[in-house]
């Protein structure tokens, strides 16, 4: 018989970088958690292997044909499409939803989790960028959100040192990506160069976003909504070693930081065990060995993408949706070598200028429509 105190997990994006690391963490914590379901886009063979290795009770693939193929390989129910994914999220047997889907595709499943009053552990940041005000509203009914993104996990941990009203500033650290310290022409950068992150091994999209620093723009907007702090009180500090994962400054000018070696298994595990802590098999941080931690201001002229966060927060969630959608298309055009690295930031800026923003707090349908219109606009302009 199933132990009632076991928490049941739906893992969305199980085949990705965060998804596979979450499976690794869960595998060591079988006394506390049980994997209820796994979800991916179309990776039939990886999902089939994960079903055999980790024994979830249900699975879903976004892609219908891939879901049919998986059905033929396994005995467990396989659902498909957004409806299938959302029905797994809403399943009464599920206690915790881990959202590790990449990009805007994580929006509706993440929102469904909060609306069904689940605990949502979110690596996906795009959902808060596009609809942060809707998530905050939906949380009033009882669901809660624990961030997996390392900076926001650090902010959560540091924020526990004081009260919300005592917070003066959220200071997000950024590695600066592979080009911060390099004298390199941004028009000549290849996908291979941009994918080589100095400290973290991540999915392709977020690796490119780290190189342009648009990832930090997304994280500023994510922090604004997750911590309910206005954008004037959120800043970015370049810290190339990625040891300090972010800091909270309180009204007495105390700054509280969270430090550890860069390894996503720690924020994933902390989100699972929050507010408790458990042993984690990552390497111990030895500051005497590291010796030097350095800090720099962001050179916004080289990384204009970062300034779009403040602009989007001023204009409202439809602008943040435009910036995010334009970046998703621009990154895929760059990866297929159709545009230059410098074009990514140019395209986001041009898209932000193109659209009008008369509603700061749009409904979800308006957000989804604007996301689609932006993608179409970018693809038409840069075929
Ligand atoms: P990956 O590209 O490695 O993985 C993406 C996952 O999402 C895959 O499992 C993919 O399935 C699935 N997926 C994509 N589209 C859909 C869809 N429409 N429906 C269902 N599943 C879908 O991404 P990452 O793991 O790097 O990133 C995931 C999220 O976590 C992003 O929002 C990212 O910003 C955030 N994040 C990532 C970090 C990292 O270290 N990687 C750090 C902090 C945040 P399939 O394999 O079938 O295509
Ligand atoms: Mg991050």
GROMACS .gro file of C-alpha atoms and ligand atoms in nm:
model
  432
    1UNK     CA    1   0.000   0.000   0.000
    2UNK     CA    2   0.121   0.350  -0.078
    3UNK     CA    3   0.262   0.548   0.215
    4UNK     CA    4   0.024   0.844   0.265
    5UNK     CA    5   0.303   1.083   0.362
    6UNK     CA    6   0.480   1.036   0.027
    7UNK     CA    7   0.440   1.347  -0.189
    8UNK     CA    8   0.336   1.268  -0.546
    9UNK     CA    9   0.515   1.455  -0.824
   10UNK     CA   10   0.417   1.543  -1.181
   11UNK     CA   11   0.741   1.627  -1.366
   12UNK     CA   12   0.689   1.843  -1.677
   13UNK     CA   13   0.986   1.853  -1.915
   14UNK     CA   14   1.139   1.532  -1.775
   15UNK     CA   15   1.369   1.483  -2.077
   16UNK     CA   16   1.542   1.822  -2.052
   17UNK     CA   17   1.839   1.952  -1.856
   18UNK     CA   18   1.639   2.041  -1.541
   19UNK     CA   19   1.404   1.743  -1.589
   20UNK     CA   20   1.681   1.481  -1.590
   21UNK     CA   21   1.852   1.646  -1.291
   22UNK     CA   22   1.517   1.641  -1.107
   23UNK     CA   23   1.488   1.266  -1.173
   24UNK     CA   24   1.838   1.227  -1.031
   25UNK     CA   25   1.740   1.416  -0.713
   26UNK     CA   26   1.407   1.230  -0.677
   27UNK     CA   27   1.576   0.893  -0.717
   28UNK     CA   28   1.772   0.959  -0.396
   29UNK     CA   29   1.462   1.071  -0.204
   30UNK     CA   30   1.227   0.778  -0.247
   31UNK     CA   31   1.132   0.788   0.122
   32UNK     CA   32   0.971   1.129   0.070
   33UNK     CA   33   0.856   1.148  -0.292
   34UNK     CA   34   0.702   0.929  -0.557
   35UNK     CA   35   0.703   1.010  -0.928
   36UNK     CA   36   0.339   1.020  -1.039
   37UNK     CA   37   0.380   1.132  -1.401
   38UNK     CA   38   0.629   1.254  -1.659
   39UNK     CA   39   0.573   1.488  -1.953
   40UNK     CA   40   0.778   1.595  -2.257
   41UNK     CA   41   0.732   1.736  -2.607
   42UNK     CA   42   0.810   1.446  -2.844
   43UNK     CA   43   1.112   1.247  -2.718
   44UNK     CA   44   0.949   0.902  -2.733
   45UNK     CA   45   1.256   0.689  -2.670
   46UNK     CA   46   1.388   0.891  -2.377
   47UNK     CA   47   1.042   0.896  -2.217
   48UNK     CA   48   1.007   0.519  -2.268
   49UNK     CA   49   1.341   0.463  -2.094
   50UNK     CA   50   1.244   0.698  -1.810
   51UNK     CA   51   0.917   0.503  -1.763
   52UNK     CA   52   1.117   0.178  -1.734
   53UNK     CA   53   1.377   0.333  -1.498
   54UNK     CA   54   1.155   0.548  -1.271
   55UNK     CA   55   0.810   0.379  -1.288
   56UNK     CA   56   0.567   0.674  -1.307
   57UNK     CA   57   0.195   0.580  -1.323
   58UNK     CA   58   0.113   0.809  -1.617
   59UNK     CA   59   0.287   0.999  -1.899
   60UNK     CA   60   0.206   1.264  -2.158
   61UNK     CA   61   0.367   1.394  -2.475
   62UNK     CA   62   0.260   1.724  -2.633
   63UNK     CA   63   0.297   1.576  -2.981
   64UNK     CA   64   0.004   1.344  -3.073
   65UNK     CA   65   0.195   1.116  -3.309
   66UNK     CA   66   0.478   1.076  -3.059
   67UNK     CA   67   0.220   0.995  -2.788
   68UNK     CA   68   0.072   0.719  -3.007
   69UNK     CA   69   0.419   0.572  -3.060
   70UNK     CA   70   0.487   0.578  -2.685
   71UNK     CA   71   0.150   0.413  -2.615
   72UNK     CA   72   0.258   0.117  -2.827
   73UNK     CA   73   0.575   0.075  -2.618
   74UNK     CA   74   0.439   0.102  -2.262
   75UNK     CA   75   0.154  -0.026  -2.045
   76UNK     CA   76   0.089   0.298  -1.856
   77UNK     CA   77  -0.167   0.553  -1.984
   78UNK     CA   78  -0.013   0.806  -2.228
   79UNK     CA   79  -0.199   1.134  -2.278
   80UNK     CA   80  -0.131   1.396  -2.545
   81UNK     CA   81  -0.160   1.765  -2.633
   82UNK     CA   82  -0.194   2.055  -2.393
   83UNK     CA   83  -0.521   1.905  -2.261
   84UNK     CA   84  -0.346   1.579  -2.177
   85UNK     CA   85  -0.063   1.761  -1.999
   86UNK     CA   86  -0.306   1.979  -1.806
   87UNK     CA   87  -0.518   1.683  -1.698
   88UNK     CA   88  -0.204   1.525  -1.546
   89UNK     CA   89  -0.125   1.854  -1.369
   90UNK     CA   90  -0.478   1.872  -1.227
   91UNK     CA   91  -0.489   1.500  -1.133
   92UNK     CA   92  -0.615   1.482  -0.772
   93UNK     CA   93  -0.337   1.230  -0.697
   94UNK     CA   94  -0.068   1.494  -0.769
   95UNK     CA   95   0.064   1.705  -0.478
   96UNK     CA   96   0.359   1.882  -0.643
   97UNK     CA   97   0.409   1.993  -1.004
   98UNK     CA   98   0.766   2.051  -1.123
   99UNK     CA   99   0.757   2.276  -1.430
  100UNK     CA  100   1.077   2.225  -1.630
  101UNK     CA  101   0.924   2.285  -1.973
  102UNK     CA  102   1.133   2.530  -2.178
  103UNK     CA  103   0.981   2.857  -2.298
  104UNK     CA  104   0.628   2.992  -2.335
  105UNK     CA  105   0.497   2.633  -2.365
  106UNK     CA  106   0.530   2.619  -1.984
  107UNK     CA  107   0.267   2.892  -1.932
  108UNK     CA  108  -0.064   2.702  -1.939
  109UNK     CA  109   0.057   2.391  -1.752
  110UNK     CA  110   0.215   2.614  -1.482
  111UNK     CA  111  -0.101   2.820  -1.446
  112UNK     CA  112  -0.315   2.504  -1.432
  113UNK     CA  113  -0.103   2.382  -1.138
  114UNK     CA  114  -0.162   2.700  -0.936
  115UNK     CA  115  -0.530   2.713  -1.027
  116UNK     CA  116  -0.564   2.353  -0.901
  117UNK     CA  117  -0.403   2.469  -0.571
  118UNK     CA  118  -0.092   2.253  -0.617
  119UNK     CA  119   0.253   2.340  -0.497
  120UNK     CA  120   0.436   2.452  -0.813
  121UNK     CA  121   0.815   2.413  -0.826
  122UNK     CA  122   0.908   2.618  -1.132
  123UNK     CA  123   1.230   2.621  -1.330
  124UNK     CA  124   1.023   2.771  -1.612
  125UNK     CA  125   1.052   3.149  -1.583
  126UNK     CA  126   0.872   3.242  -1.903
  127UNK     CA  127   0.531   3.172  -1.742
  128UNK     CA  128   0.589   3.445  -1.480
  129UNK     CA  129   0.735   3.681  -1.741
  130UNK     CA  130   0.421   3.652  -1.952
  131UNK     CA  131   0.154   3.634  -1.683
  132UNK     CA  132   0.307   3.718  -1.343
  133UNK     CA  133   0.003   3.920  -1.233
  134UNK     CA  134  -0.229   3.627  -1.315
  135UNK     CA  135  -0.014   3.386  -1.113
  136UNK     CA  136  -0.012   3.624  -0.813
  137UNK     CA  137  -0.389   3.650  -0.831
  138UNK     CA  138  -0.439   3.273  -0.865
  139UNK     CA  139  -0.210   3.207  -0.564
  140UNK     CA  140  -0.465   3.374  -0.336
  141UNK     CA  141  -0.666   3.048  -0.345
  142UNK     CA  142  -0.397   2.838  -0.178
  143UNK     CA  143  -0.146   2.715  -0.437
  144UNK     CA  144   0.214   2.821  -0.381
  145UNK     CA  145   0.525   2.864  -0.594
  146UNK     CA  146   0.881   2.765  -0.504
  147UNK     CA  147   1.143   2.877  -0.757
  148UNK     CA  148   1.404   2.638  -0.897
  149UNK     CA  149   1.591   2.905  -1.093
  150UNK     CA  150   1.915   2.932  -0.891
  151UNK     CA  151   1.900   3.312  -0.842
  152UNK     CA  152   1.540   3.301  -0.721
  153UNK     CA  153   1.611   3.005  -0.496
  154UNK     CA  154   1.894   3.214  -0.346
  155UNK     CA  155   1.659   3.512  -0.308
  156UNK     CA  156   1.402   3.291  -0.134
  157UNK     CA  157   1.666   3.152   0.103
  158UNK     CA  158   1.812   3.497   0.178
  159UNK     CA  159   1.470   3.658   0.218
  160UNK     CA  160   1.401   3.430   0.516
  161UNK     CA  161   1.647   3.649   0.716
  162UNK     CA  162   1.389   3.931   0.743
  163UNK     CA  163   1.032   4.038   0.672
  164UNK     CA  164   0.897   4.126   0.328
  165UNK     CA  165   0.846   4.491   0.419
  166UNK     CA  166   1.211   4.513   0.536
  167UNK     CA  167   1.347   4.422   0.190
  168UNK     CA  168   1.523   4.715   0.026
  169UNK     CA  169   1.666   4.551  -0.283
  170UNK     CA  170   1.687   4.218  -0.463
  171UNK     CA  171   2.033   4.183  -0.615
  172UNK     CA  172   2.043   3.920  -0.890
  173UNK     CA  173   2.388   3.793  -0.974
  174UNK     CA  174   2.480   3.712  -1.333
  175UNK     CA  175   2.786   3.528  -1.462
  176UNK     CA  176   2.794   3.755  -1.768
  177UNK     CA  177   2.805   3.445  -1.993
  178UNK     CA  178   3.090   3.350  -2.225
  179UNK     CA  179   3.145   3.700  -2.373
  180UNK     CA  180   3.147   3.935  -2.075
  181UNK     CA  181   3.527   3.944  -2.050
  182UNK     CA  182   3.601   3.880  -2.418
  183UNK     CA  183   3.693   4.140  -2.675
  184UNK     CA  184   3.480   3.993  -2.953
  185UNK     CA  185   3.262   4.139  -3.230
  186UNK     CA  186   2.902   4.033  -3.149
  187UNK     CA  187   2.825   4.017  -3.523
  188UNK     CA  188   3.072   3.728  -3.572
  189UNK     CA  189   2.981   3.498  -3.280
  190UNK     CA  190   2.885   3.142  -3.382
  191UNK     CA  191   2.620   2.924  -3.209
  192UNK     CA  192   2.898   2.693  -3.090
  193UNK     CA  193   3.079   2.982  -2.917
  194UNK     CA  194   2.756   3.112  -2.764
  195UNK     CA  195   2.652   2.768  -2.633
  196UNK     CA  196   2.976   2.725  -2.435
  197UNK     CA  197   2.875   2.866  -2.095
  198UNK     CA  198   3.170   2.905  -1.857
  199UNK     CA  199   3.000   2.772  -1.538
  200UNK     CA  200   2.669   2.598  -1.610
  201UNK     CA  201   2.562   2.317  -1.842
  202UNK     CA  202   2.204   2.396  -1.955
  203UNK     CA  203   1.951   2.359  -2.239
  204UNK     CA  204   2.029   2.541  -2.567
  205UNK     CA  205   1.778   2.826  -2.535
  206UNK     CA  206   1.884   2.936  -2.186
  207UNK     CA  207   2.253   2.904  -2.281
  208UNK     CA  208   2.208   3.154  -2.565
  209UNK     CA  209   1.999   3.377  -2.336
  210UNK     CA  210   2.286   3.374  -2.087
  211UNK     CA  211   2.527   3.485  -2.359
  212UNK     CA  212   2.305   3.782  -2.463
  213UNK     CA  213   2.210   3.836  -2.095
  214UNK     CA  214   1.841   3.829  -2.195
  215UNK     CA  215   1.820   3.545  -1.942
  216UNK     CA  216   1.884   3.807  -1.672
  217UNK     CA  217   1.613   4.026  -1.820
  218UNK     CA  218   1.370   3.734  -1.786
  219UNK     CA  219   1.493   3.680  -1.429
  220UNK     CA  220   1.435   4.045  -1.331
  221UNK     CA  221   1.072   4.012  -1.442
  222UNK     CA  222   1.045   3.670  -1.272
  223UNK     CA  223   1.176   3.821  -0.945
  224UNK     CA  224   0.934   4.114  -0.968
  225UNK     CA  225   0.637   3.876  -0.966
  226UNK     CA  226   0.766   3.594  -0.744
  227UNK     CA  227   0.870   3.831  -0.464
  228UNK     CA  228   0.616   4.108  -0.528
  229UNK     CA  229   0.891   4.373  -0.536
  230UNK     CA  230   0.878   4.673  -0.775
  231UNK     CA  231   1.137   4.686  -1.054
  232UNK     CA  232   1.316   4.992  -0.905
  233UNK     CA  233   1.419   4.764  -0.617
  234UNK     CA  234   1.569   4.493  -0.838
  235UNK     CA  235   1.927   4.520  -0.965
  236UNK     CA  236   2.186   4.301  -1.138
  237UNK     CA  237   2.546   4.244  -1.038
  238UNK     CA  238   2.792   4.062  -1.260
  239UNK     CA  239   2.978   3.792  -1.067
  240UNK     CA  240   3.170   3.572  -1.313
  241UNK     CA  241   3.245   3.284  -1.069
  242UNK     CA  242   2.872   3.196  -1.012
  243UNK     CA  243   2.931   3.119  -0.641
  244UNK     CA  244   2.701   3.383  -0.491
  245UNK     CA  245   2.364   3.301  -0.647
  246UNK     CA  246   2.194   3.629  -0.545
  247UNK     CA  247   2.155   3.864  -0.247
  248UNK     CA  248   1.877   4.034  -0.056
  249UNK     CA  249   1.950   4.377   0.091
  250UNK     CA  250   1.739   4.476   0.393
  251UNK     CA  251   1.649   4.825   0.519
  252UNK     CA  252   1.949   4.829   0.757
  253UNK     CA  253   2.182   4.770   0.455
  254UNK     CA  254   2.258   4.414   0.560
  255UNK     CA  255   2.303   4.205   0.248
  256UNK     CA  256   2.227   3.833   0.289
  257UNK     CA  257   2.362   3.601   0.019
  258UNK     CA  258   2.339   3.231  -0.069
  259UNK     CA  259   2.664   3.064  -0.180
  260UNK     CA  260   2.733   2.720  -0.327
  261UNK     CA  261   2.911   2.564  -0.623
  262UNK     CA  262   2.704   2.601  -0.942
  263UNK     CA  263   2.497   2.281  -0.950
  264UNK     CA  264   2.123   2.292  -1.024
  265UNK     CA  265   2.059   1.981  -0.814
  266UNK     CA  266   2.080   2.200  -0.502
  267UNK     CA  267   1.801   2.448  -0.592
  268UNK     CA  268   1.594   2.156  -0.729
  269UNK     CA  269   1.632   1.966  -0.400
  270UNK     CA  270   1.570   2.277  -0.187
  271UNK     CA  271   1.246   2.344  -0.377
  272UNK     CA  272   1.138   1.985  -0.308
  273UNK     CA  273   1.223   1.987   0.064
  274UNK     CA  274   1.141   2.357   0.136
  275UNK     CA  275   1.136   2.483   0.407
  276UNK     CA  276   1.352   2.192   0.531
  277UNK     CA  277   1.701   2.103   0.417
  278UNK     CA  278   1.848   1.758   0.349
  279UNK     CA  279   2.192   1.621   0.264
  280UNK     CA  280   2.277   1.688  -0.100
  281UNK     CA  281   2.548   1.503  -0.293
  282UNK     CA  282   2.696   1.811  -0.460
  283UNK     CA  283   3.061   1.912  -0.406
  284UNK     CA  284   3.136   2.123  -0.099
  285UNK     CA  285   3.221   2.486  -0.159
  286UNK     CA  286   3.574   2.562  -0.042
  287UNK     CA  287   3.623   2.939  -0.043
  288UNK     CA  288   3.991   2.914   0.054
  289UNK     CA  289   4.044   2.717  -0.268
  290UNK     CA  290   3.842   2.963  -0.479
  291UNK     CA  291   4.015   3.260  -0.314
  292UNK     CA  292   3.867   3.540  -0.523
  293UNK     CA  293   3.511   3.645  -0.590
  294UNK     CA  294   3.475   3.944  -0.822
  295UNK     CA  295   3.190   4.180  -0.907
  296UNK     CA  296   3.119   4.423  -1.191
  297UNK     CA  297   2.845   4.652  -1.308
  298UNK     CA  298   2.654   4.538  -1.617
  299UNK     CA  299   2.790   4.699  -1.937
  300UNK     CA  300   2.441   4.771  -2.074
  301UNK     CA  301   2.582   4.911  -2.401
  302UNK     CA  302   2.722   4.563  -2.485
  303UNK     CA  303   2.423   4.374  -2.343
  304UNK     CA  304   2.118   4.586  -2.436
  305UNK     CA  305   1.890   4.282  -2.384
  306UNK     CA  306   1.905   4.336  -2.009
  307UNK     CA  307   1.749   4.683  -2.029
  308UNK     CA  308   1.438   4.538  -2.195
  309UNK     CA  309   1.329   4.395  -1.859
  310UNK     CA  310   1.280   4.740  -1.706
  311UNK     CA  311   1.114   4.869  -2.020
  312UNK     CA  312   0.876   4.570  -2.030
  313UNK     CA  313   0.791   4.602  -1.660
  314UNK     CA  314   0.700   4.965  -1.717
  315UNK     CA  315   0.477   4.879  -2.014
  316UNK     CA  316   0.309   4.572  -1.858
  317UNK     CA  317   0.277   4.198  -1.918
  318UNK     CA  318   0.196   4.226  -2.291
  319UNK     CA  319   0.534   4.394  -2.347
  320UNK     CA  320   0.710   4.124  -2.145
  321UNK     CA  321   0.525   3.867  -2.360
  322UNK     CA  322   0.647   4.041  -2.678
  323UNK     CA  323   1.009   4.052  -2.556
  324UNK     CA  324   0.997   3.684  -2.457
  325UNK     CA  325   0.836   3.563  -2.782
  326UNK     CA  326   1.069   3.774  -2.999
  327UNK     CA  327   1.367   3.628  -2.814
  328UNK     CA  328   1.245   3.268  -2.855
  329UNK     CA  329   1.217   3.310  -3.232
  330UNK     CA  330   1.539   3.513  -3.257
  331UNK     CA  331   1.733   3.247  -3.064
  332UNK     CA  332   1.606   2.972  -3.295
  333UNK     CA  333   1.697   3.184  -3.602
  334UNK     CA  334   2.046   3.236  -3.457
  335UNK     CA  335   2.088   2.863  -3.382
  336UNK     CA  336   2.001   2.784  -3.744
  337UNK     CA  337   2.253   3.050  -3.853
  338UNK     CA  338   1.995   3.275  -4.022
  339UNK     CA  339   2.077   3.584  -3.813
  340UNK     CA  340   2.380   3.708  -3.621
  341UNK     CA  341   2.426   3.700  -3.244
  342UNK     CA  342   2.393   4.081  -3.228
  343UNK     CA  343   2.062   4.056  -3.419
  344UNK     CA  344   1.899   3.871  -3.126
  345UNK     CA  345   1.895   4.184  -2.907
  346UNK     CA  346   1.810   4.407  -3.206
  347UNK     CA  347   1.505   4.193  -3.286
  348UNK     CA  348   1.377   4.201  -2.927
  349UNK     CA  349   1.414   4.581  -2.922
  350UNK     CA  350   1.241   4.618  -3.261
  351UNK     CA  351   0.951   4.394  -3.154
  352UNK     CA  352   0.904   4.591  -2.831
  353UNK     CA  353   0.887   4.913  -3.036
  354UNK     CA  354   0.648   4.767  -3.293
  355UNK     CA  355   0.352   4.676  -3.070
  356UNK     CA  356   0.119   4.898  -2.864
  357UNK     CA  357   0.055   4.834  -2.495
  358UNK     CA  358  -0.268   4.978  -2.364
  359UNK     CA  359  -0.344   4.715  -2.101
  360UNK     CA  360  -0.096   4.653  -1.818
  361UNK     CA  361  -0.289   4.360  -1.670
  362UNK     CA  362  -0.414   4.156  -1.969
  363UNK     CA  363  -0.621   3.836  -1.947
  364UNK     CA  364  -0.458   3.505  -2.038
  365UNK     CA  365  -0.623   3.490  -2.385
  366UNK     CA  366  -0.483   3.831  -2.474
  367UNK     CA  367  -0.136   3.717  -2.365
  368UNK     CA  368  -0.152   3.402  -2.576
  369UNK     CA  369  -0.271   3.601  -2.877
  370UNK     CA  370   0.011   3.857  -2.835
  371UNK     CA  371   0.266   3.576  -2.802
  372UNK     CA  372   0.146   3.434  -3.137
  373UNK     CA  373   0.131   3.774  -3.310
  374UNK     CA  374   0.489   3.849  -3.203
  375UNK     CA  375   0.621   3.518  -3.332
  376UNK     CA  376   0.446   3.576  -3.667
  377UNK     CA  377   0.579   3.933  -3.688
  378UNK     CA  378   0.940   3.827  -3.625
  379UNK     CA  379   0.922   3.536  -3.869
  380UNK     CA  380   0.775   3.758  -4.142
  381UNK     CA  381   1.042   4.023  -4.091
  382UNK     CA  382   1.333   3.777  -4.078
  383UNK     CA  383   1.228   3.486  -4.305
  384LIG     P1  384   1.568   2.182  -2.219
  384LIG     O1  385   1.562   2.238  -2.355
  384LIG     O2  386   1.687   2.104  -2.178
  384LIG     O3  387   1.438   2.090  -2.193
  384LIG     C1  388   1.309   2.134  -2.225
  384LIG     C2  389   1.205   2.033  -2.183
  384LIG     O4  390   1.075   2.085  -2.213
  384LIG     C3  391   1.215   1.899  -2.257
  384LIG     O5  392   1.177   1.797  -2.168
  384LIG     C4  393   1.110   1.914  -2.369
  384LIG     O6  394   1.064   1.789  -2.419
  384LIG     C5  395   1.003   1.987  -2.292
  384LIG     N1  396   0.907   2.061  -2.375
  384LIG     C6  397   0.931   2.159  -2.466
  384LIG     N2  398   0.815   2.204  -2.520
  384LIG     C7  399   0.716   2.133  -2.461
  384LIG     C8  400   0.574   2.131  -2.475
  384LIG     N3  401   0.509   2.212  -2.561
  384LIG     N4  402   0.504   2.046  -2.397
  384LIG     C9  403   0.566   1.963  -2.310
  384LIG     N5  404   0.700   1.958  -2.293
  384LIG    C10  405   0.773   2.042  -2.368
  384LIG     O7  406   1.543   2.304  -2.120
  384LIG     P2  407   1.606   2.334  -1.974
  384LIG     O8  408   1.589   2.214  -1.887
  384LIG     O9  409   1.738   2.396  -1.989
  384LIG    O10  410   1.510   2.452  -1.924
  384LIG    C11  411   1.377   2.430  -1.879
  384LIG    C12  412   1.327   2.557  -1.810
  384LIG    O11  413   1.406   2.577  -1.693
  384LIG    C13  414   1.341   2.685  -1.894
  384LIG    O12  415   1.235   2.769  -1.868
  384LIG    C14  416   1.472   2.745  -1.843
  384LIG    O13  417   1.476   2.885  -1.857
  384LIG    C15  418   1.466   2.706  -1.695
  384LIG     N6  419   1.596   2.698  -1.628
  384LIG    C16  420   1.692   2.610  -1.671
  384LIG    C17  421   1.815   2.601  -1.608
  384LIG    C18  422   1.917   2.501  -1.651
  384LIG    O14  423   2.021   2.488  -1.584
  384LIG     N7  424   1.898   2.428  -1.759
  384LIG    C19  425   1.848   2.689  -1.494
  384LIG    C20  426   1.740   2.774  -1.454
  384LIG    C21  427   1.618   2.779  -1.520
  384LIG     P3  428   1.140   1.712  -2.545
  384LIG    O15  429   1.271   1.664  -2.490
  384LIG    O16  430   1.047   1.602  -2.581
  384LIG    O17  431   1.157   1.814  -2.653
  385LIG    MG1  432   1.900   3.151  -1.337
   0.00000   0.00000   0.00000
